[in-house]
Amino acid sequence: MTEIRNVAADLARFRRRVLVIGLAVLFAFGLLGSRLFFLQVVRHEDLAEQAESNRTAILPVVPNRGLILDRNGIVLASNYSAYTLEITPSKAGDVEDTIDTLSEVVDITPRDRRRFKRLREDSRSFDSVPIRTRLSDEEVARFAAQRYRFPGVEIKARLFRSYPLGETASHVLGYIGRINQREKEAMEDWEDEDQANYKGTDYIGKLGVEQSYEKVLHGQTGVEQMETSAGGRAVRRLASHPATPGDTVMLALDIKLQKLIEDMYGERRGAVVAIDPKTGEVLAFVSKPTFDPNLFVEGIDTESWKELSESIDKPLLNRALRGTYPPGSTYKPFMALAALQTNKRAPGTQVLDPGYFNFGGHRFGSPEGYLGNVDMRRSIQVSSNIYYYSLANEMGVDMIHDQMKPLGFGQITGIDISGEVRGVLPSTEWKRNAYKRAEAKKWYAGETISLGIGQGYNNFTMLQLAQATSIVANGGIKHRPHLVLATRDTVSGQTNPLPQPQGEDLGLKPANIQVIREGLASVVTGGTARGVFAGAGYAAAGKTGTAQAVGMAQNTKYNAKALEEHQRDHALFMAFAPVNDPKIAIAVIVENAGWGAGAAAPIARRVFDYWLLDQYPSEADMAAIRQGKATAPIGKPRMASEVAWPPPTPAAPAP
């Protein structure tokens, strides 16, 4: 039977299908058109930028670090360029196998491996870590020819810090080292601009001037736009914005004086701070023993770090800034000044010194023995303990605290490097806060007695003692100590002095200061330092001191030979010169060296000779000073300006 088709219905159905298909095609083209519009118009700039970034790379250009100079322009820190061989652990596979294979191409020592391990521990897996530094041209060529064998290993050209004088002034300069993980996390809190300026920077100042003036020395990071291949290799430079070198930092330090003092110490420990009392400029800032900051530039190896950190002599401790000591008898002139300011004693008041002081059933003795009646000037000259025992008892701990605080004892001086410690200037409030047990919180009257001679809880830095000495030298005007004089713009060459606060007048009566000056001058002319300053071409004023390194019971006779070397008394000396127009004030400590007149004062005498007379010790004199056997200079002094620079470090004295 023949089927009769409904042509009209088929045609309608066909048209509907064509319409649906047409609409689907139209919709599809609409989607394509809208997507094309979105990509070509709406996201044109973003996609063009991405395309460009696939073709180019923006690389940071690390700036040259600024130089550090002393007050006379001698270079203390500079830079040199060298090739390094670096491994990115996340790309290198088995790192130990990679290093073993690399050692067949370039020389890799056990020290290099230890340093790499230490640096790797402080880095993230995607950071490149140097395995070798200062590659020779031959080593660079050998590696370049076999680079394909070492994924994750590359050669980089880097700037390295150099400290040409080695250990000299290392505690002042500090050092730079690789940025560790803790420092990277701290950088995340920086302003965006500062973070951007450290892109590509792997090293940062760690201590001293390098740390405190980091942003001045660092400079401004530049950029280079490079065209790259599909494999990511640079093909050519498209554009660049050069880096701006860091500024030069100019110190107040006289590095020749610094070196002289360090040489005079030899193998002994201690600290010296010398200040211009009229300005607060730090002329010398010595901590002995020192260390070589060059060890840290490439990453210090484990053995060297262990040697420095575990040494009983603590070479990494900045004794001038962080070492605290009882000031001993060098405290007595300031106690006398406090007595005058508070009207507790008049200059002519006589105090009987029988060689002991009884208080609360205890006898406080004195090594000087019977001295008879002494007034204030003579108490300083002959260093009467009894005079100051009784004075401390009359004043009380809180009055002593309130008078010593403005002089800077137990206070942060504000010197322009970080890490300064406060020390201890005791008071009843201090003791309440310092101890936990109720009976320990109470201040006992007997504890006040030893404060008068710079013992007891008293514990100060040589920086604080030098500042207090400079205040007396400067007629009661207090200046903030500072190490940096100015910065110099590397591009323009313009020198910019760093502004310093105006000196603070402490309101000390001129007549009172004069009494103290006269007492200090008599120490040099007729007291414990007279032999050291015999024949000096200027008038000096100072005070010797001896401070206990370990506590001893009252009336126990001190016997240095019976004690371990590190338990013996410290030798101290504070002084300024010339008396009528002071140009330099100094505080000296030689640890465990005994009497101040025998070990500390001779160092101060040579410092004054250098600064005021341009004199440098003879070789025989240097040898005697280093052995603690010097008084007045031995032999004919040399002209400091004619001594070869840098002078060779003298050999250690025979044991």
PDB file of N, CA, C and O in Angstrom, residues 86-118:
ATOM      1  N   GLU A  86      76.459  28.376  42.072  1.00  0.00           N
ATOM      2  CA  GLU A  86      75.331  28.268  42.988  1.00  0.00           C
ATOM      3  C   GLU A  86      74.400  27.127  42.607  1.00  0.00           C
ATOM      4  O   GLU A  86      74.208  26.831  41.428  1.00  0.00           O
ATOM      5  N   ILE A  87      73.818  26.518  43.631  1.00  0.00           N
ATOM      6  CA  ILE A  87      72.898  25.389  43.458  1.00  0.00           C
ATOM      7  C   ILE A  87      71.528  25.774  43.997  1.00  0.00           C
ATOM      8  O   ILE A  87      71.423  26.296  45.112  1.00  0.00           O
ATOM      9  N   THR A  88      70.493  25.507  43.205  1.00  0.00           N
ATOM     10  CA  THR A  88      69.115  25.650  43.681  1.00  0.00           C
ATOM     11  C   THR A  88      68.625  24.255  44.039  1.00  0.00           C
ATOM     12  O   THR A  88      68.349  23.430  43.151  1.00  0.00           O
ATOM     13  N   PRO A  89      68.535  23.917  45.333  1.00  0.00           N
ATOM     14  CA  PRO A  89      68.237  22.542  45.747  1.00  0.00           C
ATOM     15  C   PRO A  89      66.971  21.964  45.127  1.00  0.00           C
ATOM     16  O   PRO A  89      66.937  20.769  44.790  1.00  0.00           O
ATOM     17  N   SER A  90      65.929  22.773  44.949  1.00  0.00           N
ATOM     18  CA  SER A  90      64.667  22.242  44.416  1.00  0.00           C
ATOM     19  C   SER A  90      64.787  21.810  42.954  1.00  0.00           C
ATOM     20  O   SER A  90      63.949  21.058  42.457  1.00  0.00           O
ATOM     21  N   LYS A  91      65.822  22.270  42.249  1.00  0.00           N
ATOM     22  CA  LYS A  91      65.987  21.943  40.837  1.00  0.00           C
ATOM     23  C   LYS A  91      67.139  20.969  40.582  1.00  0.00           C
ATOM     24  O   LYS A  91      67.311  20.508  39.461  1.00  0.00           O
ATOM     25  N   ALA A  92      67.916  20.692  41.621  1.00  0.00           N
ATOM     26  CA  ALA A  92      69.168  19.959  41.404  1.00  0.00           C
ATOM     27  C   ALA A  92      69.062  18.468  41.659  1.00  0.00           C
ATOM     28  O   ALA A  92      70.056  17.744  41.514  1.00  0.00           O
ATOM     29  N   GLY A  93      67.885  17.975  42.058  1.00  0.00           N
ATOM     30  CA  GLY A  93      67.775  16.539  42.340  1.00  0.00           C
ATOM     31  C   GLY A  93      68.510  16.196  43.609  1.00  0.00           C
ATOM     32  O   GLY A  93      68.358  16.860  44.641  1.00  0.00           O
ATOM     33  N   ASP A  94      69.321  15.131  43.569  1.00  0.00           N
ATOM     34  CA  ASP A  94      70.117  14.736  44.729  1.00  0.00           C
ATOM     35  C   ASP A  94      71.291  15.710  44.861  1.00  0.00           C
ATOM     36  O   ASP A  94      72.248  15.666  44.083  1.00  0.00           O
ATOM     37  N   VAL A  95      71.211  16.575  45.869  1.00  0.00           N
ATOM     38  CA  VAL A  95      72.199  17.654  46.006  1.00  0.00           C
ATOM     39  C   VAL A  95      73.590  17.102  46.270  1.00  0.00           C
ATOM     40  O   VAL A  95      74.584  17.586  45.704  1.00  0.00           O
ATOM     41  N   GLU A  96      73.692  16.080  47.121  1.00  0.00           N
ATOM     42  CA  GLU A  96      75.009  15.531  47.449  1.00  0.00           C
ATOM     43  C   GLU A  96      75.668  14.921  46.210  1.00  0.00           C
ATOM     44  O   GLU A  96      76.865  15.109  45.981  1.00  0.00           O
ATOM     45  N   ASP A  97      74.884  14.198  45.418  1.00  0.00           N
ATOM     46  CA  ASP A  97      75.436  13.637  44.177  1.00  0.00           C
ATOM     47  C   ASP A  97      75.866  14.740  43.229  1.00  0.00           C
ATOM     48  O   ASP A  97      76.899  14.631  42.550  1.00  0.00           O
ATOM     49  N   THR A  98      75.061  15.820  43.178  1.00  0.00           N
ATOM     50  CA  THR A  98      75.398  16.950  42.306  1.00  0.00           C
ATOM     51  C   THR A  98      76.726  17.569  42.718  1.00  0.00           C
ATOM     52  O   THR A  98      77.578  17.872  41.871  1.00  0.00           O
ATOM     53  N   ILE A  99      76.921  17.735  44.014  1.00  0.00           N
ATOM     54  CA  ILE A  99      78.167  18.332  44.505  1.00  0.00           C
ATOM     55  C   ILE A  99      79.348  17.414  44.200  1.00  0.00           C
ATOM     56  O   ILE A  99      80.424  17.884  43.789  1.00  0.00           O
ATOM     57  N   ASP A 100      79.149  16.118  44.401  1.00  0.00           N
ATOM     58  CA  ASP A 100      80.234  15.172  44.112  1.00  0.00           C
ATOM     59  C   ASP A 100      80.645  15.241  42.644  1.00  0.00           C
ATOM     60  O   ASP A 100      81.839  15.216  42.309  1.00  0.00           O
ATOM     61  N   THR A 101      79.655  15.324  41.767  1.00  0.00           N
ATOM     62  CA  THR A 101      79.956  15.399  40.336  1.00  0.00           C
ATOM     63  C   THR A 101      80.589  16.744  39.985  1.00  0.00           C
ATOM     64  O   THR A 101      81.515  16.816  39.165  1.00  0.00           O
ATOM     65  N   LEU A 102      80.085  17.810  40.614  1.00  0.00           N
ATOM     66  CA  LEU A 102      80.654  19.145  40.376  1.00  0.00           C
ATOM     67  C   LEU A 102      82.129  19.197  40.764  1.00  0.00           C
ATOM     68  O   LEU A 102      82.929  19.887  40.120  1.00  0.00           O
ATOM     69  N   SER A 103      82.483  18.473  41.832  1.00  0.00           N
ATOM     70  CA  SER A 103      83.866  18.520  42.305  1.00  0.00           C
ATOM     71  C   SER A 103      84.844  17.960  41.286  1.00  0.00           C
ATOM     72  O   SER A 103      86.053  18.168  41.399  1.00  0.00           O
ATOM     73  N   GLU A 104      84.320  17.225  40.288  1.00  0.00           N
ATOM     74  CA  GLU A 104      85.173  16.737  39.210  1.00  0.00           C
ATOM     75  C   GLU A 104      85.475  17.829  38.192  1.00  0.00           C
ATOM     76  O   GLU A 104      86.411  17.697  37.393  1.00  0.00           O
ATOM     77  N   VAL A 105      84.677  18.887  38.216  1.00  0.00           N
ATOM     78  CA  VAL A 105      84.841  19.979  37.250  1.00  0.00           C
ATOM     79  C   VAL A 105      85.548  21.174  37.887  1.00  0.00           C
ATOM     80  O   VAL A 105      86.442  21.780  37.288  1.00  0.00           O
ATOM     81  N   VAL A 106      85.134  21.541  39.115  1.00  0.00           N
ATOM     82  CA  VAL A 106      85.769  22.649  39.844  1.00  0.00           C
ATOM     83  C   VAL A 106      86.161  22.142  41.222  1.00  0.00           C
ATOM     84  O   VAL A 106      85.576  21.188  41.743  1.00  0.00           O
ATOM     85  N   ASP A 107      87.130  22.784  41.817  1.00  0.00           N
ATOM     86  CA  ASP A 107      87.623  22.357  43.129  1.00  0.00           C
ATOM     87  C   ASP A 107      86.623  22.752  44.205  1.00  0.00           C
ATOM     88  O   ASP A 107      86.285  23.923  44.355  1.00  0.00           O
ATOM     89  N   ILE A 108      86.126  21.774  44.962  1.00  0.00           N
ATOM     90  CA  ILE A 108      85.203  22.024  46.073  1.00  0.00           C
ATOM     91  C   ILE A 108      85.816  21.394  47.316  1.00  0.00           C
ATOM     92  O   ILE A 108      85.976  20.176  47.401  1.00  0.00           O
ATOM     93  N   THR A 109      86.157  22.229  48.295  1.00  0.00           N
ATOM     94  CA  THR A 109      86.838  21.772  49.500  1.00  0.00           C
ATOM     95  C   THR A 109      85.831  21.361  50.571  1.00  0.00           C
ATOM     96  O   THR A 109      84.647  21.723  50.501  1.00  0.00           O
ATOM     97  N   PRO A 110      86.284  20.632  51.589  1.00  0.00           N
ATOM     98  CA  PRO A 110      85.392  20.311  52.718  1.00  0.00           C
ATOM     99  C   PRO A 110      84.814  21.565  53.376  1.00  0.00           C
ATOM    100  O   PRO A 110      83.670  21.565  53.823  1.00  0.00           O
ATOM    101  N   ARG A 111      85.616  22.636  53.414  1.00  0.00           N
ATOM    102  CA  ARG A 111      85.115  23.887  53.993  1.00  0.00           C
ATOM    103  C   ARG A 111      83.969  24.435  53.152  1.00  0.00           C
ATOM    104  O   ARG A 111      82.979  24.955  53.688  1.00  0.00           O
ATOM    105  N   ASP A 112      84.075  24.336  51.817  1.00  0.00           N
ATOM    106  CA  ASP A 112      82.989  24.778  50.939  1.00  0.00           C
ATOM    107  C   ASP A 112      81.713  23.985  51.225  1.00  0.00           C
ATOM    108  O   ASP A 112      80.615  24.540  51.270  1.00  0.00           O
ATOM    109  N   ARG A 113      81.867  22.683  51.439  1.00  0.00           N
ATOM    110  CA  ARG A 113      80.695  21.836  51.713  1.00  0.00           C
ATOM    111  C   ARG A 113      80.045  22.207  53.048  1.00  0.00           C
ATOM    112  O   ARG A 113      78.821  22.254  53.164  1.00  0.00           O
ATOM    113  N   ARG A 114      80.884  22.464  54.062  1.00  0.00           N
ATOM    114  CA  ARG A 114      80.329  22.819  55.374  1.00  0.00           C
ATOM    115  C   ARG A 114      79.598  24.156  55.308  1.00  0.00           C
ATOM    116  O   ARG A 114      78.521  24.323  55.894  1.00  0.00           O
ATOM    117  N   ARG A 115      80.190  25.103  54.600  1.00  0.00           N
ATOM    118  CA  ARG A 115      79.545  26.414  54.467  1.00  0.00           C
ATOM    119  C   ARG A 115      78.232  26.288  53.702  1.00  0.00           C
ATOM    120  O   ARG A 115      77.223  26.900  54.059  1.00  0.00           O
ATOM    121  N   PHE A 116      78.232  25.477  52.639  1.00  0.00           N
ATOM    122  CA  PHE A 116      77.008  25.272  51.860  1.00  0.00           C
ATOM    123  C   PHE A 116      75.909  24.675  52.731  1.00  0.00           C
ATOM    124  O   PHE A 116      74.752  25.104  52.672  1.00  0.00           O
ATOM    125  N   LYS A 117      76.266  23.714  53.548  1.00  0.00           N
ATOM    126  CA  LYS A 117      75.279  23.081  54.415  1.00  0.00           C
ATOM    127  C   LYS A 117      74.683  24.089  55.385  1.00  0.00           C
ATOM    128  O   LYS A 117      73.461  24.112  55.608  1.00  0.00           O
ATOM    129  N   ARG A 118      75.530  24.941  55.952  1.00  0.00           N
ATOM    130  CA  ARG A 118      75.043  25.949  56.901  1.00  0.00           C
ATOM    131  C   ARG A 118      74.121  26.951  56.207  1.00  0.00           C
ATOM    132  O   ARG A 118      73.060  27.312  56.733  1.00  0.00           O
TER     133      ARG A 118
END
